[in-house]
Tab-separated table of C-alpha atoms in Angstrom:
chain	number	residue	atom	x	y	z
A	1	MET	CA	29.880	305.834	127.407
A	2	SER	CA	33.632	305.631	126.989
A	3	TYR	CA	35.281	301.994	126.535
A	4	ASN	CA	38.583	300.830	126.484
A	5	LEU	CA	40.721	299.815	122.941
A	6	ASP	CA	40.504	295.997	123.386
A	7	THR	CA	36.567	296.628	123.582
A	8	GLU	CA	36.101	299.629	121.453
A	9	VAL	CA	38.098	297.985	118.468
A	10	LEU	CA	35.603	295.234	118.060
A	11	TYR	CA	32.442	297.072	117.483
A	12	GLN	CA	34.291	299.667	114.791
A	13	GLY	CA	33.460	299.901	111.369
A	14	THR	CA	30.205	297.007	112.007
A	15	THR	CA	27.296	299.837	111.049
A	16	LEU	CA	26.799	301.169	107.513
A	17	GLN	CA	27.220	304.518	107.210
A	18	GLY	CA	24.608	306.223	104.107
A	19	ILE	CA	22.170	304.090	102.348
A	20	VAL	CA	23.223	301.473	100.311
A	21	ARG	CA	20.460	300.628	97.809
A	22	ASN	CA	20.208	297.902	94.734
A	23	PRO	CA	24.166	297.363	93.803
A	24	GLU	CA	24.672	295.911	90.834
A	25	THR	CA	25.844	292.628	92.038
A	26	PRO	CA	24.574	291.313	94.959
A	27	ALA	CA	26.263	291.726	98.496
A	28	ILE	CA	27.563	288.975	100.198
A	29	TYR	CA	26.451	287.804	104.128
A	30	PRO	CA	28.943	285.911	105.887
A	31	SER	CA	27.562	286.682	109.369
A	32	SER	CA	26.856	283.501	111.495
A	33	ALA	CA	24.210	285.364	113.394
A	34	TYR	CA	22.002	288.402	113.172
A	35	ILE	CA	21.732	290.601	116.491
A	36	LEU	CA	17.728	290.007	117.931
A	37	ASP	CA	16.139	292.607	119.375
A	38	ASP	CA	14.186	290.986	121.988
A	39	MET	CA	12.448	287.800	122.880
A	40	GLU	CA	9.413	288.582	120.705
A	41	ASP	CA	12.276	289.089	117.978
A	42	TYR	CA	13.737	286.282	118.307
A	43	LEU	CA	10.329	284.409	117.980
A	44	PHE	CA	9.627	286.470	114.947
A	45	ALA	CA	13.098	285.075	113.341
A	46	ASP	CA	12.816	281.493	114.298
A	47	LYS	CA	8.850	281.146	112.285
A	48	GLY	CA	11.308	282.799	109.128
A	49	GLY	CA	10.277	286.225	109.781
A	50	ARG	CA	13.795	287.320	109.398
A	51	TYR	CA	17.575	286.304	109.351
A	52	TYR	CA	18.821	285.102	112.696
A	53	TYR	CA	21.423	282.010	112.514
A	54	ASN	CA	22.825	281.239	108.957
A	55	ARG	CA	22.122	277.174	108.923
A	56	SER	CA	18.827	278.506	109.203
A	57	ALA	CA	18.733	280.812	106.673
A	58	ASN	CA	20.972	283.136	104.838
A	59	PRO	CA	20.340	285.888	101.970
A	60	ASN	CA	22.922	284.219	99.337
A	61	ARG	CA	21.487	280.582	99.682
A	62	ASP	CA	18.215	282.154	99.151
A	63	GLU	CA	19.281	284.265	96.587
A	64	LEU	CA	20.682	281.360	94.419
A	65	GLY	CA	17.192	279.179	95.327
A	66	ALA	CA	15.429	281.599	94.144
A	67	ALA	CA	17.742	281.319	90.619
A	68	VAL	CA	17.289	277.371	90.650
A	69	SER	CA	13.689	277.819	91.509
A	70	PHE	CA	13.064	280.085	88.211
A	71	LEU	CA	14.936	277.869	86.072
A	72	GLU	CA	13.529	274.812	87.463
A	73	LYS	CA	10.146	276.029	87.256
A	74	GLY	CA	9.447	274.708	90.973
A	75	GLY	CA	7.952	276.294	94.126
A	76	LYS	CA	11.360	276.082	96.385
A	77	THR	CA	15.088	275.456	96.198
A	78	LEU	CA	16.647	274.065	98.851
A	79	ILE	CA	21.205	274.898	98.167
A	80	CYS	CA	22.969	272.519	99.765
A	81	SER	CA	26.692	271.740	100.807
A	82	SER	CA	27.207	269.218	97.721
A	83	GLY	CA	25.424	267.127	95.540
A	84	MET	CA	25.479	264.024	98.112
A	85	ALA	CA	24.264	266.247	100.496
A	86	ALA	CA	21.319	267.234	98.544
A	87	ILE	CA	20.499	262.792	97.981
A	88	SER	CA	20.817	262.067	101.374
A	89	THR	CA	18.774	264.867	102.672
A	90	VAL	CA	16.168	263.996	100.410
A	91	LEU	CA	16.422	260.004	100.905
A	92	LEU	CA	16.629	260.273	105.197
A	93	SER	CA	13.453	263.003	105.359
A	94	LEU	CA	10.916	261.369	102.682
A	95	LEU	CA	11.982	257.583	103.512
A	96	LYS	CA	11.818	255.510	107.045
A	97	ASN	CA	11.848	252.298	108.867
A	98	GLY	CA	9.718	249.508	105.923
A	99	ASP	CA	9.548	251.962	102.895
A	100	HIS	CA	10.621	250.440	99.541
A	101	VAL	CA	12.694	252.293	96.568
A	102	VAL	CA	12.569	251.402	93.373
A	103	MET	CA	16.025	253.176	91.866
A	104	ASN	CA	17.256	253.339	88.344
A	105	GLN	CA	20.075	250.549	88.528
A	106	ALA	CA	22.133	253.077	86.638
A	107	VAL	CA	22.841	256.140	88.720
A	108	TYR	CA	25.952	258.078	90.042
A	109	GLY	CA	27.594	255.648	92.198
A	110	GLU	CA	28.132	256.876	95.063
A	111	THR	CA	24.107	257.091	94.981
A	112	VAL	CA	24.346	253.370	94.910
A	113	GLU	CA	26.585	253.175	97.445
A	114	LEU	CA	24.664	255.357	99.657
A	115	ALA	CA	21.434	252.792	98.812
A	116	LYS	CA	23.198	249.664	99.632
A	117	TRP	CA	24.830	250.418	102.299
A	118	ILE	CA	23.468	253.492	103.914
A	119	LEU	CA	19.577	253.146	103.597
A	120	PRO	CA	19.416	249.179	104.811
A	121	GLY	CA	20.482	250.660	107.794
A	122	TYR	CA	17.804	252.337	108.332
A	123	GLY	CA	15.487	249.870	107.442
A	124	ILE	CA	15.002	250.863	103.939
A	125	GLU	CA	14.304	248.393	100.955
A	126	VAL	CA	15.941	249.347	98.271
A	127	SER	CA	15.540	247.547	94.566
A	128	PHE	CA	17.584	248.362	91.560
A	129	VAL	CA	15.731	248.249	88.130
A	130	ASP	CA	16.936	249.090	84.327
A	131	PHE	CA	14.638	252.268	84.010
A	132	THR	CA	14.460	252.095	79.983
A	133	ASP	CA	12.369	248.925	80.927
A	134	LEU	CA	8.771	249.774	82.110
A	135	GLU	CA	7.945	246.820	82.374
A	136	ALA	CA	10.325	246.372	84.981
A	137	VAL	CA	9.772	249.543	86.636
A	138	ARG	CA	6.077	248.189	87.168
A	139	ASN	CA	6.938	245.049	87.993
A	140	ALA	CA	9.560	246.045	90.838
A	141	VAL	CA	6.266	247.913	92.846
A	142	LYS	CA	5.594	247.147	96.379
A	143	GLU	CA	2.493	248.037	98.299
A	144	ASN	CA	5.476	250.022	100.377
A	145	THR	CA	7.363	251.643	97.937
A	146	LYS	CA	7.487	255.106	98.533
A	147	MET	CA	9.851	256.514	95.994
A	148	PHE	CA	11.393	256.060	92.121
A	149	TYR	CA	14.454	257.515	92.125
A	150	THR	CA	16.428	258.190	88.828
A	151	GLU	CA	18.594	260.429	86.591
A	152	VAL	CA	17.363	262.004	83.714
A	153	ILE	CA	20.918	260.125	80.931
A	154	ALA	CA	22.428	257.803	83.492
A	155	ASN	CA	25.919	257.786	83.699
A	156	PRO	CA	28.476	256.817	82.286
A	157	LEU	CA	26.307	254.743	78.943
A	158	THR	CA	24.160	257.903	78.483
A	159	LEU	CA	20.949	256.396	78.572
A	160	VAL	CA	17.911	258.207	79.080
A	161	THR	CA	14.920	257.931	80.822
A	162	ASP	CA	11.186	258.522	79.808
A	163	LEU	CA	9.773	260.467	83.007
A	164	ASP	CA	7.093	260.981	81.452
A	165	GLU	CA	6.074	257.306	81.171
A	166	VAL	CA	7.831	256.722	84.772
A	167	THR	CA	5.966	259.538	86.511
A	168	THR	CA	2.753	258.061	85.524
A	169	ILE	CA	3.263	254.625	86.680
A	170	ALA	CA	4.352	256.441	89.872
A	171	HIS	CA	1.374	258.800	89.973
A	172	THR	CA	-1.317	256.206	89.721
A	173	GLN	CA	0.136	254.815	92.779
A	174	GLY	CA	0.829	257.436	94.682
A	175	ILE	CA	4.763	257.409	94.605
A	176	LEU	CA	6.803	260.070	94.982
A	177	THR	CA	9.645	260.611	91.931
A	178	VAL	CA	13.356	261.881	92.810
A	179	VAL	CA	14.717	262.671	89.762
A	180	ASP	CA	18.768	263.441	89.676
A	181	SER	CA	18.911	265.951	86.413
A	182	THR	CA	22.873	267.052	87.315
A	183	PHE	CA	23.990	265.866	83.563
A	184	THR	CA	20.480	267.397	81.928
A	185	THR	CA	20.456	270.803	83.435
A	186	PRO	CA	17.508	272.832	83.398
A	187	PHE	CA	18.422	274.393	80.247
A	188	VAL	CA	17.953	270.978	78.530
A	189	TYR	CA	15.060	269.470	80.332
A	190	ARG	CA	13.262	269.863	83.203
A	191	PRO	CA	12.204	266.978	85.086
A	192	LEU	CA	8.995	269.137	87.294
A	193	GLU	CA	7.539	269.675	83.965
A	194	HIS	CA	7.420	265.953	83.542
A	195	GLY	CA	5.804	264.798	86.289
A	196	ALA	CA	8.494	264.556	88.716
A	197	ASP	CA	7.674	265.545	92.214
A	198	ILE	CA	11.485	266.522	93.409
A	199	VAL	CA	14.515	267.668	91.180
A	200	LEU	CA	18.052	267.541	92.195
A	201	HIS	CA	21.334	268.598	91.136
A	202	SER	CA	25.368	268.373	91.679
A	203	MET	CA	25.575	272.111	91.364
A	204	THR	CA	29.689	271.048	91.386
A	205	LYS	CA	29.306	270.509	87.876
A	206	TYR	CA	27.382	272.638	85.292
A	207	PHE	CA	25.974	275.336	87.931
A	208	GLY	CA	29.559	276.228	88.773
A	209	GLY	CA	31.093	275.343	85.418
A	210	HIS	CA	34.305	276.325	86.762
A	211	SER	CA	35.638	273.181	88.848
A	212	ASP	CA	35.922	275.089	91.755
A	213	LEU	CA	32.946	274.912	93.278
A	214	THR	CA	31.063	272.514	95.627
A	215	GLY	CA	27.284	272.046	96.040
A	216	GLY	CA	23.860	270.424	95.618
A	217	CYS	CA	20.175	271.852	95.353
A	218	VAL	CA	16.851	269.954	96.163
A	219	THR	CA	14.008	271.547	94.323
A	220	ALA	CA	10.383	270.876	94.539
A	221	SER	CA	7.085	272.434	95.669
A	222	GLU	CA	6.631	274.218	98.831
A	223	GLU	CA	4.981	271.595	100.426
A	224	LEU	CA	7.471	268.866	100.313
A	225	ILE	CA	10.484	271.512	100.680
A	226	ASP	CA	8.558	271.976	104.359
A	227	ARG	CA	8.786	267.980	104.994
A	228	ILE	CA	12.251	268.125	103.783
A	229	ASN	CA	13.401	271.415	105.601
A	230	PRO	CA	13.615	269.799	108.964
A	231	GLU	CA	16.127	267.037	108.629
A	232	TYR	CA	17.805	269.540	106.416
A	233	LEU	CA	18.295	272.105	109.294
A	234	LEU	CA	19.619	269.217	111.509
A	235	LEU	CA	21.847	266.968	109.030
A	236	GLY	CA	23.516	270.627	108.850
A	237	CYS	CA	24.352	270.248	105.187
A	238	CYS	CA	23.842	274.158	104.273
A	239	LEU	CA	25.925	275.846	101.217
A	240	ASP	CA	28.450	277.986	102.722
A	241	PRO	CA	27.548	282.102	101.463
A	242	VAL	CA	30.382	282.704	99.936
A	243	SER	CA	30.005	279.582	97.492
A	244	SER	CA	26.575	280.468	97.522
A	245	TRP	CA	27.326	284.233	96.316
A	246	MET	CA	29.695	282.353	93.861
A	247	PHE	CA	27.282	279.960	92.267
A	248	LEU	CA	24.955	283.022	91.683
A	249	ARG	CA	27.458	284.234	90.193
A	250	SER	CA	28.432	281.311	87.606
A	251	VAL	CA	24.461	280.810	86.908
A	252	LYS	CA	24.897	284.179	85.160
A	253	THR	CA	26.799	282.477	82.670
A	254	MET	CA	25.352	278.869	82.617
A	255	SER	CA	23.031	278.818	79.534
A	256	MET	CA	26.057	280.002	77.499
A	257	ARG	CA	28.116	277.751	78.684
A	258	VAL	CA	26.414	274.936	78.486
A	259	ARG	CA	24.995	275.503	75.007
A	260	ALA	CA	28.873	275.483	73.776
A	261	GLN	CA	29.431	272.442	75.551
A	262	ASN	CA	26.795	270.848	74.385
A	263	ARG	CA	27.138	271.829	70.664
A	264	ASN	CA	30.913	270.033	71.048
A	265	ALA	CA	30.183	267.166	72.661
A	266	VAL	CA	27.377	266.801	69.104
A	267	LYS	CA	30.487	267.067	66.802
A	268	ILE	CA	33.021	265.117	69.458
A	269	ALA	CA	30.050	261.738	68.758
A	270	GLU	CA	29.816	262.198	65.456
A	271	ALA	CA	33.835	262.025	65.048
A	272	LEU	CA	34.647	259.519	67.512
A	273	SER	CA	31.987	257.387	65.772
A	274	GLU	CA	33.861	257.630	62.432
A	275	ASP	CA	37.246	256.634	63.741
A	276	PRO	CA	38.154	252.680	63.875
A	277	HIS	CA	39.398	252.500	67.060
A	278	VAL	CA	36.423	253.333	68.377
A	279	ARG	CA	33.582	250.313	68.755
A	280	GLU	CA	30.733	252.501	70.235
A	281	VAL	CA	30.071	256.004	70.688
A	282	TYR	CA	27.037	256.912	73.569
A	283	HIS	CA	25.585	260.320	73.216
A	284	PRO	CA	21.956	260.852	72.854
A	285	SER	CA	22.089	262.908	69.526
A	286	LEU	CA	23.631	259.891	67.439
A	287	PRO	CA	20.845	258.415	65.721
A	288	ASP	CA	21.870	255.027	66.496
A	289	HIS	CA	21.603	255.619	70.105
A	290	PRO	CA	18.706	253.107	71.667
A	291	GLN	CA	16.685	256.548	73.328
A	292	HIS	CA	17.754	258.978	70.372
A	293	GLU	CA	14.242	259.427	69.596
A	294	LEU	CA	13.046	259.971	73.381
A	295	ALA	CA	15.689	263.072	73.853
A	296	SER	CA	15.406	264.702	70.576
A	297	ARG	CA	11.742	264.769	71.328
A	298	VAL	CA	11.448	265.620	74.825
A	299	PHE	CA	15.177	267.769	75.019
A	300	ASP	CA	15.296	271.440	74.323
A	301	THR	CA	17.446	270.662	71.431
A	302	GLU	CA	18.497	274.588	71.283
A	303	TYR	CA	20.435	273.602	73.541
A	304	GLY	CA	21.687	269.948	73.141
A	305	TYR	CA	21.451	266.625	74.169
A	306	GLY	CA	24.033	267.065	77.099
A	307	ALA	CA	27.666	267.281	77.268
A	308	MET	CA	28.459	264.257	78.818
A	309	LEU	CA	29.735	261.341	76.563
A	310	SER	CA	31.626	257.819	76.717
A	311	PHE	CA	33.400	255.787	74.111
A	312	ARG	CA	34.260	252.446	74.154
A	313	LEU	CA	38.162	251.109	73.509
A	314	GLU	CA	38.897	248.265	73.136
A	315	ASP	CA	39.140	246.160	76.657
A	316	ASP	CA	42.788	246.038	76.938
A	317	HIS	CA	44.635	248.007	79.906
A	318	GLU	CA	47.569	249.032	78.113
A	319	LYS	CA	46.422	250.495	75.279
A	320	VAL	CA	43.684	252.339	77.049
A	321	SER	CA	46.496	254.102	79.720
A	322	ALA	CA	48.344	254.695	76.209
A	323	PHE	CA	45.660	256.646	74.541
A	324	MET	CA	44.906	258.937	77.963
A	325	LYS	CA	48.688	259.481	78.493
A	326	SER	CA	48.888	260.683	75.319
A	327	LEU	CA	46.073	263.107	75.034
A	328	LYS	CA	48.049	266.979	75.215
A	329	LEU	CA	44.839	269.217	75.466
A	330	ILE	CA	42.134	266.934	77.945
A	331	ARG	CA	42.846	266.246	81.047
A	332	TYR	CA	42.209	263.457	83.619
A	333	LEU	CA	39.434	264.423	86.312
A	334	GLY	CA	37.366	263.281	88.948
A	335	THR	CA	34.641	265.414	88.188
A	336	LEU	CA	32.634	266.835	85.596
A	337	GLY	CA	30.263	270.076	83.974
A	338	GLY	CA	33.569	272.657	83.855
A	339	ILE	CA	34.494	274.640	81.299
A	340	ARG	CA	37.418	272.643	80.138
A	341	THR	CA	37.173	269.585	78.187
A	342	THR	CA	37.935	265.998	80.903
A	343	PHE	CA	38.099	262.419	81.293
A	344	THR	CA	37.754	259.457	83.247
A	345	HIS	CA	38.200	255.939	83.368
A	346	PRO	CA	35.055	255.250	84.857
A	347	ARG	CA	35.556	251.388	85.741
A	348	THR	CA	38.839	252.480	87.787
A	349	ALA	CA	36.980	255.363	89.501
A	350	PHE	CA	35.041	252.173	91.028
A	351	ARG	CA	37.287	249.727	91.469
A	352	ASN	CA	38.121	249.995	95.126
A	353	ASN	CA	34.047	249.736	95.648
A	354	PHE	CA	33.012	246.614	93.297
A	355	SER	CA	34.606	243.452	92.357
A	356	GLY	CA	35.168	243.229	88.472
A	357	GLU	CA	31.762	240.781	88.062
A	358	GLU	CA	29.997	243.990	89.735
A	359	LEU	CA	31.552	246.648	87.228
A	360	ASP	CA	30.678	244.462	84.048
A	361	GLY	CA	27.149	244.198	85.150
A	362	MET	CA	27.259	248.195	85.324
A	363	GLY	CA	28.266	248.810	82.307
A	364	LEU	CA	31.930	249.915	83.482
A	365	ALA	CA	34.209	247.951	80.350
A	366	GLU	CA	37.910	248.213	80.865
A	367	GLY	CA	38.013	250.048	76.717
A	368	LEU	CA	34.887	252.565	78.438
A	369	VAL	CA	36.302	256.357	78.709
A	370	ARG	CA	34.052	259.351	79.463
A	371	ILE	CA	34.351	262.730	78.819
A	372	SER	CA	33.181	266.128	80.231
A	373	VAL	CA	33.242	267.694	76.808
A	374	GLY	CA	34.134	271.463	77.671
A	375	ALA	CA	33.559	275.038	75.214
A	376	GLU	CA	37.028	274.443	73.792
A	377	ASP	CA	36.803	274.782	69.638
A	378	SER	CA	35.735	271.746	68.754
A	379	ARG	CA	37.726	271.368	65.902
A	380	ASP	CA	40.778	271.621	68.638
A	381	LEU	CA	39.686	268.950	70.724
A	382	ILE	CA	38.725	266.437	67.753
A	383	GLU	CA	42.505	267.099	66.521
A	384	ASP	CA	43.644	265.757	70.697
A	385	LEU	CA	41.418	262.815	70.390
A	386	LYS	CA	42.354	261.690	67.395
A	387	GLN	CA	46.300	261.727	67.850
A	388	ALA	CA	45.671	260.317	71.040
A	389	LEU	CA	43.831	257.340	69.449
A	390	SER	CA	46.614	256.804	66.998
A	391	ALA	CA	48.873	256.604	69.592
A	392	MET	CA	47.234	253.508	70.377
A	393	ASP	CA	48.725	251.541	66.993
A	394	LYS	CA	52.858	252.669	68.229
């Protein structure tokens, strides 16, 4: 049948001629929908039999999810549009009115905001506890406690949670344990192997690794993922195909990046510890870190202790500002995990969200600086830090 030009052009080039098998690089599937044969085919697709609508399922998200599940040794992974999308999806799908959560008081600031400002509106109660104090965790449990929520390495003071002990408490009382493992990455630590039920990541950080992608993931048993999936679909937080493809590409170099970044972090932490301008250094590799022994025992130290470290200068706004402005190589960036070294000022990041007293309680002192260590030559990074610290004396 012959069609007019305006119609015909819409259908040209849409069907491959020839056989395409096993490309070295996976294809990108940007299609928002897939053509169905008939009503029976739709019903088959709607039950998960094949792809039919991008929000429901996409080959690029599924390929990335398979890679994450392999790294975390989990049953299945959902790929989300951001780390906060992953966190929100898990909390809103597994908690209901009348439930109680015991949350580590040292977690990502926006997770705290979600717990304080959003969850109470759904009738969900949250208690913030120091997860390095196991007795405090036990005492926080109530009859309606349904979830423990923690990070492995807390931001920004790098406190390490003894997840084996925490999950033992949880398991005896039928409580789910959800762990944000963004700082550790699955190369350093895999929470599911330490009793956690669900592991989350802001993939924006080390999975992406180049500060050019935003995404998140949720890994758990297939049973738990099936419970989370309906809200995941209805909240519409799925990641787009192109970003999923780029994340999978970045995963291929993740072990090399993480290894180099983590090794640099140890060297920088040691150098900062010797500088007279620095009051304290927070990194689990250091022998005086309160959880150094724990971290050395449970982390895969072949990869290191994580690439995030913090250090405290004098609590003088002008001097801290002078230090920051004197850095030549290391830049101020509102994220972390990239292949280039960056820093941020934790107190400033939340000045508009919390009072001064609240910031003090969170350990966000004026002199605290957080560094996300990259993969540069460590000697260059240490030299940049030293010259910037010396500038505080001028």
